[in-house]
PDB file of C-alpha atoms in Angstrom:
ATOM      1  CA  MET C   1     189.549 141.719 235.363  1.00 92.00           C
ATOM      2  CA  THR C   2     191.101 141.502 238.820  1.00 96.00           C
ATOM      3  CA  LEU C   3     192.740 138.368 240.210  1.00 98.00           C
ATOM      4  CA  LYS C   4     189.813 137.979 242.595  1.00 98.00           C
ATOM      5  CA  ASP C   5     187.323 138.231 239.725  1.00 98.00           C
ATOM      6  CA  LYS C   6     189.240 135.627 237.720  1.00 97.00           C
ATOM      7  CA  ILE C   7     189.279 133.214 240.653  1.00 98.00           C
ATOM      8  CA  LYS C   8     185.558 133.752 241.267  1.00 98.00           C
ATOM      9  CA  LYS C   9     184.773 133.119 237.607  1.00 96.00           C
ATOM     10  CA  ASN C  10     186.878 129.950 237.474  1.00 95.00           C
ATOM     11  CA  GLU C  11     185.708 128.541 240.806  1.00 95.00           C
ATOM     12  CA  GLY C  12     182.052 129.545 240.860  1.00 96.00           C
ATOM     13  CA  PHE C  13     180.206 129.856 244.171  1.00 98.00           C
ATOM     14  CA  GLU C  14     178.449 127.223 246.257  1.00 98.00           C
ATOM     15  CA  ASN C  15     176.914 128.001 249.646  1.00 98.00           C
ATOM     16  CA  HIS C  16     176.963 124.335 250.693  1.00 98.00           C
ATOM     17  CA  ILE C  17     179.618 121.611 250.785  1.00 98.00           C
ATOM     18  CA  TYR C  18     180.137 119.716 247.536  1.00 97.00           C
ATOM     19  CA  LYS C  19     182.795 117.355 246.184  1.00 96.00           C
ATOM     20  CA  ASP C  20     185.242 118.938 243.762  1.00 90.00           C
ATOM     21  CA  THR C  21     186.552 117.145 240.670  1.00 84.00           C
ATOM     22  CA  ARG C  22     189.028 115.214 242.832  1.00 86.00           C
ATOM     23  CA  GLY C  23     186.424 114.280 245.454  1.00 94.00           C
ATOM     24  CA  PHE C  24     187.450 116.800 248.132  1.00 96.00           C
ATOM     25  CA  ALA C  25     184.831 118.536 250.282  1.00 98.00           C
ATOM     26  CA  THR C  26     184.666 122.117 249.028  1.00 98.00           C
ATOM     27  CA  ILE C  27     182.551 125.239 249.636  1.00 98.00           C
ATOM     28  CA  GLY C  28     182.392 128.913 248.683  1.00 98.00           C
ATOM     29  CA  TYR C  29     184.796 129.882 245.910  1.00 98.00           C
ATOM     30  CA  GLY C  30     186.564 126.528 245.759  1.00 97.00           C
ATOM     31  CA  PHE C  31     187.654 126.512 249.408  1.00 98.00           C
ATOM     32  CA  LEU C  32     188.729 123.077 250.586  1.00 97.00           C
ATOM     33  CA  VAL C  33     186.798 122.537 253.798  1.00 98.00           C
ATOM     34  CA  SER C  34     189.914 120.971 255.334  1.00 97.00           C
ATOM     35  CA  SER C  35     191.936 124.129 254.651  1.00 95.00           C
ATOM     36  CA  LEU C  36     189.532 126.668 256.167  1.00 98.00           C
ATOM     37  CA  THR C  37     191.256 128.330 259.114  1.00 97.00           C
ATOM     38  CA  LYS C  38     189.660 129.613 262.301  1.00 97.00           C
ATOM     39  CA  ASP C  39     190.016 133.256 261.216  1.00 97.00           C
ATOM     40  CA  GLU C  40     188.339 132.418 257.910  1.00 98.00           C
ATOM     41  CA  LEU C  41     185.485 130.488 259.531  1.00 97.00           C
ATOM     42  CA  THR C  42     184.923 133.380 261.935  1.00 98.00           C
ATOM     43  CA  LEU C  43     183.907 135.438 258.889  1.00 98.00           C
ATOM     44  CA  ASN C  44     181.054 132.946 258.375  1.00 98.00           C
ATOM     45  CA  GLY C  45     179.883 132.987 261.986  1.00 97.00           C
ATOM     46  CA  GLY C  46     182.273 130.195 262.990  1.00 97.00           C
ATOM     47  CA  LYS C  47     180.567 127.562 260.849  1.00 97.00           C
ATOM     48  CA  VAL C  48     181.355 125.953 257.503  1.00 98.00           C
ATOM     49  CA  GLU C  49     177.862 125.880 256.016  1.00 97.00           C
ATOM     50  CA  PRO C  50     175.754 127.344 254.811  1.00 98.00           C
ATOM     51  CA  MET C  51     178.227 129.975 253.619  1.00 98.00           C
ATOM     52  CA  SER C  52     176.889 133.342 252.613  1.00 97.00           C
ATOM     53  CA  ARG C  53     178.239 134.979 249.478  1.00 98.00           C
ATOM     54  CA  GLU C  54     179.300 137.959 251.608  1.00 98.00           C
ATOM     55  CA  ALA C  55     181.316 135.711 253.944  1.00 98.00           C
ATOM     56  CA  ALA C  56     182.800 133.855 250.960  1.00 99.00           C
ATOM     57  CA  GLU C  57     183.932 137.185 249.474  1.00 98.00           C
ATOM     58  CA  GLN C  58     185.648 138.109 252.746  1.00 98.00           C
ATOM     59  CA  ILE C  59     187.233 134.661 253.055  1.00 99.00           C
ATOM     60  CA  LEU C  60     188.447 134.877 249.463  1.00 99.00           C
ATOM     61  CA  ASP C  61     190.051 138.269 250.179  1.00 98.00           C
ATOM     62  CA  LEU C  62     191.833 136.777 253.181  1.00 98.00           C
ATOM     63  CA  LYS C  63     192.922 133.658 251.279  1.00 98.00           C
ATOM     64  CA  ILE C  64     194.302 135.765 248.413  1.00 99.00           C
ATOM     65  CA  LYS C  65     196.216 137.967 250.871  1.00 98.00           C
ATOM     66  CA  LYS C  66     197.750 134.919 252.582  1.00 98.00           C
ATOM     67  CA  LEU C  67     198.478 133.209 249.267  1.00 98.00           C
ATOM     68  CA  CYS C  68     200.174 136.253 247.752  1.00 99.00           C
ATOM     69  CA  ALA C  69     202.513 136.505 250.738  1.00 98.00           C
ATOM     70  CA  GLN C  70     203.397 132.828 250.357  1.00 99.00           C
ATOM     71  CA  VAL C  71     203.818 133.021 246.578  1.00 99.00           C
ATOM     72  CA  PHE C  72     206.142 136.049 246.745  1.00 99.00           C
ATOM     73  CA  GLU C  73     208.174 134.362 249.462  1.00 99.00           C
ATOM     74  CA  VAL C  74     208.679 131.215 247.361  1.00 99.00           C
ATOM     75  CA  PHE C  75     208.939 132.930 243.961  1.00 99.00           C
ATOM     76  CA  ASP C  76     210.649 136.187 244.976  1.00 98.00           C
ATOM     77  CA  TRP C  77     211.536 136.954 241.328  1.00 98.00           C
ATOM     78  CA  LEU C  78     207.818 137.252 240.571  1.00 99.00           C
ATOM     79  CA  ARG C  79     207.638 140.653 242.331  1.00 98.00           C
ATOM     80  CA  ASP C  80     209.453 142.231 239.366  1.00 98.00           C
ATOM     81  CA  LYS C  81     206.982 140.891 236.796  1.00 98.00           C
ATOM     82  CA  PRO C  82     203.906 142.744 235.488  1.00 98.00           C
ATOM     83  CA  GLN C  83     200.596 142.202 237.316  1.00 98.00           C
ATOM     84  CA  ASN C  84     199.165 139.877 234.642  1.00 98.00           C
ATOM     85  CA  ILE C  85     202.186 137.564 234.995  1.00 99.00           C
ATOM     86  CA  GLN C  86     201.918 137.591 238.787  1.00 99.00           C
ATOM     87  CA  ASP C  87     198.215 136.779 238.504  1.00 99.00           C
ATOM     88  CA  VAL C  88     198.910 133.691 236.358  1.00 99.00           C
ATOM     89  CA  VAL C  89     201.266 132.165 238.939  1.00 99.00           C
ATOM     90  CA  ILE C  90     199.048 133.152 241.880  1.00 99.00           C
ATOM     91  CA  GLU C  91     195.967 131.686 240.223  1.00 98.00           C
ATOM     92  CA  MET C  92     197.821 128.451 239.484  1.00 99.00           C
ATOM     93  CA  CYS C  93     198.784 128.339 243.170  1.00 99.00           C
ATOM     94  CA  TYR C  94     195.198 129.024 244.229  1.00 98.00           C
ATOM     95  CA  GLN C  95     194.005 126.017 242.268  1.00 96.00           C
ATOM     96  CA  MET C  96     196.856 123.582 242.893  1.00 96.00           C
ATOM     97  CA  GLY C  97     198.777 124.896 245.888  1.00 96.00           C
ATOM     98  CA  VAL C  98     202.247 126.409 245.985  1.00 98.00           C
ATOM     99  CA  ALA C  99     203.951 123.037 246.561  1.00 98.00           C
ATOM    100  CA  LYS C 100     202.532 121.582 243.335  1.00 98.00           C
ATOM    101  CA  VAL C 101     203.247 124.722 241.311  1.00 99.00           C
ATOM    102  CA  LYS C 102     206.889 124.560 242.446  1.00 99.00           C
ATOM    103  CA  ASN C 103     207.081 121.349 240.402  1.00 98.00           C
ATOM    104  CA  PHE C 104     206.388 123.344 237.208  1.00 99.00           C
ATOM    105  CA  VAL C 105     210.134 123.961 236.976  1.00 98.00           C
ATOM    106  CA  THR C 106     210.379 124.478 233.205  1.00 99.00           C
ATOM    107  CA  THR C 107     207.192 126.546 232.934  1.00 99.00           C
ATOM    108  CA  LEU C 108     208.295 128.768 235.817  1.00 99.00           C
ATOM    109  CA  GLN C 109     211.773 129.182 234.334  1.00 99.00           C
ATOM    110  CA  HIS C 110     210.240 130.320 231.051  1.00 99.00           C
ATOM    111  CA  ILE C 111     208.064 132.809 232.946  1.00 99.00           C
ATOM    112  CA  ARG C 112     211.060 133.998 234.961  1.00 98.00           C
ATOM    113  CA  VAL C 113     213.056 134.877 231.827  1.00 98.00           C
ATOM    114  CA  GLY C 114     210.097 136.334 229.932  1.00 98.00           C
ATOM    115  CA  GLU C 115     209.582 133.464 227.482  1.00 98.00           C
ATOM    116  CA  TYR C 116     205.809 133.549 227.826  1.00 99.00           C
ATOM    117  CA  ARG C 117     204.942 131.600 224.655  1.00 99.00           C
ATOM    118  CA  ALA C 118     207.238 128.754 225.775  1.00 99.00           C
ATOM    119  CA  ALA C 119     205.740 128.919 229.293  1.00 99.00           C
ATOM    120  CA  TYR C 120     202.250 128.654 227.821  1.00 99.00           C
ATOM    121  CA  GLU C 121     203.155 125.710 225.599  1.00 99.00           C
ATOM    122  CA  ASN C 122     204.928 123.878 228.412  1.00 98.00           C
ATOM    123  CA  GLY C 123     202.092 124.523 230.874  1.00 99.00           C
ATOM    124  CA  MET C 124     199.554 123.178 228.399  1.00 99.00           C
ATOM    125  CA  LYS C 125     201.444 119.852 228.307  1.00 98.00           C
ATOM    126  CA  SER C 126     201.028 119.366 232.073  1.00 98.00           C
ATOM    127  CA  LEU C 127     198.741 117.027 233.977  1.00 97.00           C
ATOM    128  CA  TRP C 128     196.986 120.174 235.249  1.00 97.00           C
ATOM    129  CA  ALA C 129     196.093 121.113 231.672  1.00 98.00           C
ATOM    130  CA  LYS C 130     194.958 117.581 230.922  1.00 97.00           C
ATOM    131  CA  GLN C 131     192.714 117.531 234.025  1.00 94.00           C
ATOM    132  CA  THR C 132     191.301 121.068 233.648  1.00 95.00           C
ATOM    133  CA  PRO C 133     192.097 122.075 230.046  1.00 97.00           C
ATOM    134  CA  ASN C 134     189.732 125.029 229.727  1.00 97.00           C
ATOM    135  CA  ARG C 135     190.838 126.567 232.998  1.00 97.00           C
ATOM    136  CA  ALA C 136     194.536 125.990 232.299  1.00 98.00           C
ATOM    137  CA  GLN C 137     194.130 127.679 228.926  1.00 98.00           C
ATOM    138  CA  ARG C 138     192.247 130.657 230.440  1.00 97.00           C
ATOM    139  CA  VAL C 139     194.848 131.074 233.183  1.00 98.00           C
ATOM    140  CA  LEU C 140     197.871 130.696 230.909  1.00 99.00           C
ATOM    141  CA  ASN C 141     196.362 133.083 228.364  1.00 98.00           C
ATOM    142  CA  GLY C 142     196.936 135.708 231.059  1.00 98.00           C
ATOM    143  CA  LEU C 143     200.608 135.590 230.097  1.00 98.00           C
ATOM    144  CA  PHE C 144     199.735 137.535 226.941  1.00 97.00           C
ATOM    145  CA  LYS C 145     197.620 140.387 228.318  1.00 84.00           C
TER     146      LYS C 145
END
């Protein structure tokens, strides 16, 4: 399964604005309305809603491209890891943002040195895993594929 497919499965699709689990206005594949950029909105005819699935797919592609560039800039060591390991960190960043994932110091250090079981166990002790346990488990299981 590709990174895009994993994100789509975990986020689901909504063509209208809804409140996410933290109360933020969200649309498409988990896009925070407040974070949609002009170039992304242009793909949906310049409007937020309704959002077509086709536009959401294009926006997701663009968001993943931007996010990957940011992730590899912040975690430059990640470039040398296998794709499944990269996908775990990128998907964490998609859900929580790079700034929050940077706070996963111990988990990231375990990933960096190839201690994937320890990274999994540490990640599952986090607030993220307490708030979204099923998703955290699915994402972190990617360390073992």
